[in-house]
Amino acid sequence: MSEIQIIPQPVSVKPTDGHFTLTPEAVIVAPGAAERTGQQLAAALAPATGFWLPVQASSSLTAGRIDLALDDALSGLGLEGYRLTVAPERVEIRAAGEAGLFYGMQSLLQLFPPEVFRAAPLGDTTWNAPCVEIEDMPRFGWRGAHLDVARHFMPKSFVLKFIDLLALHKLNSFHWHLTEDQGWRIEIKRYPRLTEVGAWRKETLVGHWSRNQKERRYDGVKHGGFYTQDDVREVVAYAAARHVNVVPEIEMPGHAQAAIAAYPELGNTGKPVEVAREWGVIEEVFNVEESTIQFMQGVMDEVLALFPSEFIHVGGDEVPKVYWQKSPAMQARIRELGLKDEDELQSYFIRQMDVYLTERGRRLIGWDEILEGGLAPNATVMSWRGEAGGIAAATAGHDVVMAPNTYTYLDYAQSQDSANEPLGIGNYLPLETVYGYEPIPPALSADAARAGHVLGAQAQLWSEYLPTPRSVEYMAFPRLSALAEVVWTPAERKDYGDFLGRLPEHLARLAALDVNYRKP
Ligand code: ACM
């Protein structure tokens, strides 16, 4: 077994002889714009080693140094690629961009013993890294994970830990699912009831939903929480320092009952509704009045001020049409706008958001239902009901992020032995299936332009059955480690057996980081 067990597998790994041994006398040499990553490396090494290594612009040392340098000569590896050389006297990371230096640092950390991820020294570790030459760059630009903090609120401390875990895996996109029927989780100053009312539900369904209302049981425990705008700024900045972009999702026109509970005029009946206590596809959806579109654009004004992300997610999934069919106002709206049906009414809603976002230099992204009734001109599609939506959108010249449920829904069970798994949403998605996912489907692979519309892929962590950070970690790992290899590693370098060989060392890293992974 090679000593070099990096996840995700780099493009090229050439082991050489010997070890670099880190000692308290080492220095980090990081001139100019490399300094920030140099400081991050010093901070990453300090807790577990107890060594507070100085970060300097230059050094006359000939041994015991770690050099970080920005180098345009490596621009062929892109801004996220890097070259990492470990020799007995010296470690060197070179990259054309800061993100590349950061990823070189992640690979270097994984060359040291897993104890390097602990929060304090154990006292008896020799900090050896095997000598090697690594050249590396990601396969896809969108390497993501989604987290639903709406079905169950996740504390900010866990959101920050989750971002650290993305960075460890060289993932660069955090899709923050902030609004749902069961809770609205982001402070919007113009509409305070969204969190005063919408962030709290009276209680939560126990177990699985039953068609028979009499069989449904609730826990009687108030649940909720939200992120203040300062919390959001902190999370976004924390992620940015780790080269992770935060894509906020504000659901519309469906999955909106919490917002309608706060502002009943956004709904179709004018009657008060509660923040939902149970899961599923709920018929209560926003109406498509101009005032509602303006309300959501008012929400977006604050969202755009908080999130620098080019992509803004507007949901768009699972919009039952029954309330619009029954509503005289919505039927009049369809006629007034010259639309054919309720699908076109939904498309109209999304198009208004597309215009709004495009005018502000942003790009709309939504779940694949936004294809129904006609795709908005500048929209990017996140394909979750398999790949069909993604293939259709890419064929029509739109960008796509692959998120098919059968490969990337990490809330699905990891084993068919349900007696020994936590209560879940059902379905079965083993580690090997996640690992085997190929984001470019055969229908697109023959045409480079179409294939190029696939920006990448991401994992989904829906939290109906994931009530705590521990349960999120259990479902996420090690499958998210497998997904990291799907989106980073060249297809021809992927090898499930080899991945399993590297996994025990990686699980030791996750254990050091107190991640509640599932033993494979
Ligand atoms: C989804 O799973 N409704 C996107």
PDB file of C-alpha atoms in Angstrom, residues 316-472:
ATOM      1  CA  GLY A 316     -38.764  25.908  -8.826  1.00  0.00           C
ATOM      2  CA  ASP A 317     -39.280  22.225  -7.990  1.00  0.00           C
ATOM      3  CA  GLU A 318     -42.459  20.376  -7.112  1.00  0.00           C
ATOM      4  CA  VAL A 319     -45.121  23.021  -7.721  1.00  0.00           C
ATOM      5  CA  PRO A 320     -48.577  21.412  -7.569  1.00  0.00           C
ATOM      6  CA  LYS A 321     -51.011  23.335  -9.775  1.00  0.00           C
ATOM      7  CA  VAL A 322     -54.250  22.545  -7.924  1.00  0.00           C
ATOM      8  CA  TYR A 323     -54.518  25.885  -6.093  1.00  0.00           C
ATOM      9  CA  TRP A 324     -53.940  27.814  -9.321  1.00  0.00           C
ATOM     10  CA  GLN A 325     -56.524  25.649 -11.089  1.00  0.00           C
ATOM     11  CA  LYS A 326     -59.088  26.412  -8.383  1.00  0.00           C
ATOM     12  CA  SER A 327     -58.249  30.109  -8.096  1.00  0.00           C
ATOM     13  CA  PRO A 328     -60.347  32.529 -10.190  1.00  0.00           C
ATOM     14  CA  ALA A 329     -57.562  35.125  -9.751  1.00  0.00           C
ATOM     15  CA  MET A 330     -54.899  32.798 -11.164  1.00  0.00           C
ATOM     16  CA  GLN A 331     -57.134  31.711 -14.036  1.00  0.00           C
ATOM     17  CA  ALA A 332     -57.672  35.400 -14.837  1.00  0.00           C
ATOM     18  CA  ARG A 333     -53.922  35.918 -14.608  1.00  0.00           C
ATOM     19  CA  ILE A 334     -53.281  33.153 -17.157  1.00  0.00           C
ATOM     20  CA  ARG A 335     -55.710  34.845 -19.597  1.00  0.00           C
ATOM     21  CA  GLU A 336     -54.398  38.359 -18.922  1.00  0.00           C
ATOM     22  CA  LEU A 337     -50.805  37.276 -19.565  1.00  0.00           C
ATOM     23  CA  GLY A 338     -51.835  35.350 -22.700  1.00  0.00           C
ATOM     24  CA  LEU A 339     -50.519  32.070 -21.282  1.00  0.00           C
ATOM     25  CA  LYS A 340     -51.625  28.593 -22.221  1.00  0.00           C
ATOM     26  CA  ASP A 341     -51.806  26.898 -18.844  1.00  0.00           C
ATOM     27  CA  GLU A 342     -50.512  26.620 -15.279  1.00  0.00           C
ATOM     28  CA  ASP A 343     -47.102  25.342 -16.449  1.00  0.00           C
ATOM     29  CA  GLU A 344     -46.648  28.559 -18.395  1.00  0.00           C
ATOM     30  CA  LEU A 345     -47.766  30.513 -15.317  1.00  0.00           C
ATOM     31  CA  GLN A 346     -44.971  28.910 -13.329  1.00  0.00           C
ATOM     32  CA  SER A 347     -42.540  29.637 -16.150  1.00  0.00           C
ATOM     33  CA  TYR A 348     -43.754  33.269 -16.118  1.00  0.00           C
ATOM     34  CA  PHE A 349     -42.880  33.534 -12.405  1.00  0.00           C
ATOM     35  CA  ILE A 350     -39.382  32.157 -12.980  1.00  0.00           C
ATOM     36  CA  ARG A 351     -38.844  34.362 -16.048  1.00  0.00           C
ATOM     37  CA  GLN A 352     -39.544  37.482 -13.979  1.00  0.00           C
ATOM     38  CA  MET A 353     -36.821  36.362 -11.583  1.00  0.00           C
ATOM     39  CA  ASP A 354     -34.510  35.594 -14.498  1.00  0.00           C
ATOM     40  CA  VAL A 355     -34.930  39.145 -15.846  1.00  0.00           C
ATOM     41  CA  TYR A 356     -34.384  40.579 -12.366  1.00  0.00           C
ATOM     42  CA  LEU A 357     -31.220  38.554 -11.724  1.00  0.00           C
ATOM     43  CA  THR A 358     -29.808  39.049 -15.217  1.00  0.00           C
ATOM     44  CA  GLU A 359     -30.219  42.839 -14.927  1.00  0.00           C
ATOM     45  CA  ARG A 360     -28.119  42.666 -11.775  1.00  0.00           C
ATOM     46  CA  GLY A 361     -25.347  40.633 -13.337  1.00  0.00           C
ATOM     47  CA  ARG A 362     -26.359  37.361 -11.676  1.00  0.00           C
ATOM     48  CA  ARG A 363     -27.473  34.036 -13.127  1.00  0.00           C
ATOM     49  CA  LEU A 364     -30.609  32.154 -12.197  1.00  0.00           C
ATOM     50  CA  ILE A 365     -30.351  28.467 -11.413  1.00  0.00           C
ATOM     51  CA  GLY A 366     -33.306  26.222 -10.605  1.00  0.00           C
ATOM     52  CA  TRP A 367     -34.370  22.581 -10.293  1.00  0.00           C
ATOM     53  CA  ASP A 368     -35.279  20.894 -13.570  1.00  0.00           C
ATOM     54  CA  GLU A 369     -39.016  21.641 -13.262  1.00  0.00           C
ATOM     55  CA  ILE A 370     -38.153  25.150 -14.509  1.00  0.00           C
ATOM     56  CA  LEU A 371     -38.053  23.540 -17.977  1.00  0.00           C
ATOM     57  CA  GLU A 372     -41.818  23.003 -17.795  1.00  0.00           C
ATOM     58  CA  GLY A 373     -43.778  25.706 -19.567  1.00  0.00           C
ATOM     59  CA  GLY A 374     -40.589  26.979 -21.234  1.00  0.00           C
ATOM     60  CA  LEU A 375     -37.117  27.609 -19.812  1.00  0.00           C
ATOM     61  CA  ALA A 376     -36.196  31.203 -18.974  1.00  0.00           C
ATOM     62  CA  PRO A 377     -33.593  32.508 -21.459  1.00  0.00           C
ATOM     63  CA  ASN A 378     -30.620  32.806 -19.073  1.00  0.00           C
ATOM     64  CA  ALA A 379     -31.456  29.971 -16.718  1.00  0.00           C
ATOM     65  CA  THR A 380     -29.119  27.190 -15.617  1.00  0.00           C
ATOM     66  CA  VAL A 381     -30.751  23.876 -14.761  1.00  0.00           C
ATOM     67  CA  MET A 382     -29.994  21.663 -11.784  1.00  0.00           C
ATOM     68  CA  SER A 383     -31.047  18.209 -12.927  1.00  0.00           C
ATOM     69  CA  TRP A 384     -32.424  16.145 -10.042  1.00  0.00           C
ATOM     70  CA  ARG A 385     -35.085  13.867 -11.528  1.00  0.00           C
ATOM     71  CA  GLY A 386     -32.396  11.872 -13.261  1.00  0.00           C
ATOM     72  CA  GLU A 387     -30.420  13.450 -16.076  1.00  0.00           C
ATOM     73  CA  ALA A 388     -33.202  14.031 -18.615  1.00  0.00           C
ATOM     74  CA  GLY A 389     -33.705  17.662 -17.632  1.00  0.00           C
ATOM     75  CA  GLY A 390     -29.987  18.290 -17.753  1.00  0.00           C
ATOM     76  CA  ILE A 391     -29.664  16.688 -21.173  1.00  0.00           C
ATOM     77  CA  ALA A 392     -32.599  18.711 -22.536  1.00  0.00           C
ATOM     78  CA  ALA A 393     -31.226  21.961 -21.144  1.00  0.00           C
ATOM     79  CA  ALA A 394     -27.648  21.358 -22.354  1.00  0.00           C
ATOM     80  CA  THR A 395     -28.970  20.400 -25.785  1.00  0.00           C
ATOM     81  CA  ALA A 396     -30.837  23.718 -25.861  1.00  0.00           C
ATOM     82  CA  GLY A 397     -27.574  25.523 -25.023  1.00  0.00           C
ATOM     83  CA  HIS A 398     -28.137  26.104 -21.290  1.00  0.00           C
ATOM     84  CA  ASP A 399     -25.638  25.341 -18.567  1.00  0.00           C
ATOM     85  CA  VAL A 400     -26.415  22.439 -16.279  1.00  0.00           C
ATOM     86  CA  VAL A 401     -25.408  21.108 -12.878  1.00  0.00           C
ATOM     87  CA  MET A 402     -25.992  17.379 -12.490  1.00  0.00           C
ATOM     88  CA  ALA A 403     -27.684  16.356  -9.239  1.00  0.00           C
ATOM     89  CA  PRO A 404     -29.592  13.189 -10.176  1.00  0.00           C
ATOM     90  CA  ASN A 405     -31.357  11.667  -7.178  1.00  0.00           C
ATOM     91  CA  THR A 406     -30.277   8.112  -8.048  1.00  0.00           C
ATOM     92  CA  TYR A 407     -26.574   9.026  -7.673  1.00  0.00           C
ATOM     93  CA  THR A 408     -26.327  12.165  -5.558  1.00  0.00           C
ATOM     94  CA  TYR A 409     -29.142  12.165  -2.970  1.00  0.00           C
ATOM     95  CA  LEU A 410     -27.194  11.393   0.160  1.00  0.00           C
ATOM     96  CA  ASP A 411     -30.342  11.341   2.281  1.00  0.00           C
ATOM     97  CA  TYR A 412     -31.047   7.951   0.665  1.00  0.00           C
ATOM     98  CA  ALA A 413     -30.082   4.904   2.764  1.00  0.00           C
ATOM     99  CA  GLN A 414     -26.534   3.556   2.636  1.00  0.00           C
ATOM    100  CA  SER A 415     -27.581  -0.021   3.278  1.00  0.00           C
ATOM    101  CA  GLN A 416     -30.643  -2.177   2.681  1.00  0.00           C
ATOM    102  CA  ASP A 417     -30.373  -3.437   6.233  1.00  0.00           C
ATOM    103  CA  SER A 418     -32.997  -0.951   7.382  1.00  0.00           C
ATOM    104  CA  ALA A 419     -33.143  -2.349  10.924  1.00  0.00           C
ATOM    105  CA  ASN A 420     -29.598  -1.085  11.449  1.00  0.00           C
ATOM    106  CA  GLU A 421     -29.952   2.264   9.705  1.00  0.00           C
ATOM    107  CA  PRO A 422     -31.646   5.413  10.977  1.00  0.00           C
ATOM    108  CA  LEU A 423     -35.198   6.103   9.827  1.00  0.00           C
ATOM    109  CA  GLY A 424     -34.873   7.621   6.377  1.00  0.00           C
ATOM    110  CA  ILE A 425     -36.700   8.852   3.338  1.00  0.00           C
ATOM    111  CA  GLY A 426     -36.387   5.411   1.728  1.00  0.00           C
ATOM    112  CA  ASN A 427     -34.484   4.467  -1.423  1.00  0.00           C
ATOM    113  CA  TYR A 428     -31.008   2.991  -1.455  1.00  0.00           C
ATOM    114  CA  LEU A 429     -27.818   4.638  -2.637  1.00  0.00           C
ATOM    115  CA  PRO A 430     -24.648   2.699  -1.786  1.00  0.00           C
ATOM    116  CA  LEU A 431     -21.168   4.194  -1.728  1.00  0.00           C
ATOM    117  CA  GLU A 432     -20.129   2.340  -4.897  1.00  0.00           C
ATOM    118  CA  THR A 433     -23.012   3.813  -6.896  1.00  0.00           C
ATOM    119  CA  VAL A 434     -22.086   7.353  -5.847  1.00  0.00           C
ATOM    120  CA  TYR A 435     -18.465   6.642  -6.749  1.00  0.00           C
ATOM    121  CA  GLY A 436     -19.467   5.301 -10.155  1.00  0.00           C
ATOM    122  CA  TYR A 437     -21.402   8.385 -11.189  1.00  0.00           C
ATOM    123  CA  GLU A 438     -20.321   9.934 -14.503  1.00  0.00           C
ATOM    124  CA  PRO A 439     -21.602  13.525 -14.811  1.00  0.00           C
ATOM    125  CA  ILE A 440     -21.379  13.662 -18.618  1.00  0.00           C
ATOM    126  CA  PRO A 441     -24.150  11.401 -19.892  1.00  0.00           C
ATOM    127  CA  PRO A 442     -23.643   9.481 -23.155  1.00  0.00           C
ATOM    128  CA  ALA A 443     -26.304  11.670 -24.780  1.00  0.00           C
ATOM    129  CA  LEU A 444     -23.949  14.681 -24.412  1.00  0.00           C
ATOM    130  CA  SER A 445     -20.460  13.158 -24.481  1.00  0.00           C
ATOM    131  CA  ALA A 446     -20.103  12.961 -28.276  1.00  0.00           C
ATOM    132  CA  ASP A 447     -20.584  16.719 -28.683  1.00  0.00           C
ATOM    133  CA  ALA A 448     -17.935  18.804 -26.920  1.00  0.00           C
ATOM    134  CA  ALA A 449     -20.087  21.960 -26.915  1.00  0.00           C
ATOM    135  CA  ARG A 450     -23.014  20.161 -25.289  1.00  0.00           C
ATOM    136  CA  ALA A 451     -20.795  18.320 -22.834  1.00  0.00           C
ATOM    137  CA  GLY A 452     -19.219  21.669 -21.965  1.00  0.00           C
ATOM    138  CA  HIS A 453     -22.575  22.885 -20.675  1.00  0.00           C
ATOM    139  CA  VAL A 454     -22.266  20.419 -17.787  1.00  0.00           C
ATOM    140  CA  LEU A 455     -20.614  22.648 -15.200  1.00  0.00           C
ATOM    141  CA  GLY A 456     -20.244  19.778 -12.756  1.00  0.00           C
ATOM    142  CA  ALA A 457     -22.232  17.903 -10.154  1.00  0.00           C
ATOM    143  CA  GLN A 458     -23.203  18.033  -6.525  1.00  0.00           C
ATOM    144  CA  ALA A 459     -24.506  15.960  -3.629  1.00  0.00           C
ATOM    145  CA  GLN A 460     -27.814  16.670  -1.920  1.00  0.00           C
ATOM    146  CA  LEU A 461     -28.510  16.412   1.814  1.00  0.00           C
ATOM    147  CA  TRP A 462     -32.231  16.837   2.373  1.00  0.00           C
ATOM    148  CA  SER A 463     -32.976  16.934   6.068  1.00  0.00           C
ATOM    149  CA  GLU A 464     -36.526  15.659   6.632  1.00  0.00           C
ATOM    150  CA  TYR A 465     -34.933  12.635   8.334  1.00  0.00           C
ATOM    151  CA  LEU A 466     -31.640  14.296   9.262  1.00  0.00           C
ATOM    152  CA  PRO A 467     -32.557  16.109  12.481  1.00  0.00           C
ATOM    153  CA  THR A 468     -29.055  16.900  13.761  1.00  0.00           C
ATOM    154  CA  PRO A 469     -25.529  17.660  12.546  1.00  0.00           C
ATOM    155  CA  ARG A 470     -24.542  14.122  13.607  1.00  0.00           C
ATOM    156  CA  SER A 471     -27.200  12.646  11.335  1.00  0.00           C
ATOM    157  CA  VAL A 472     -26.083  14.877   8.429  1.00  0.00           C
TER     158      VAL A 472
END
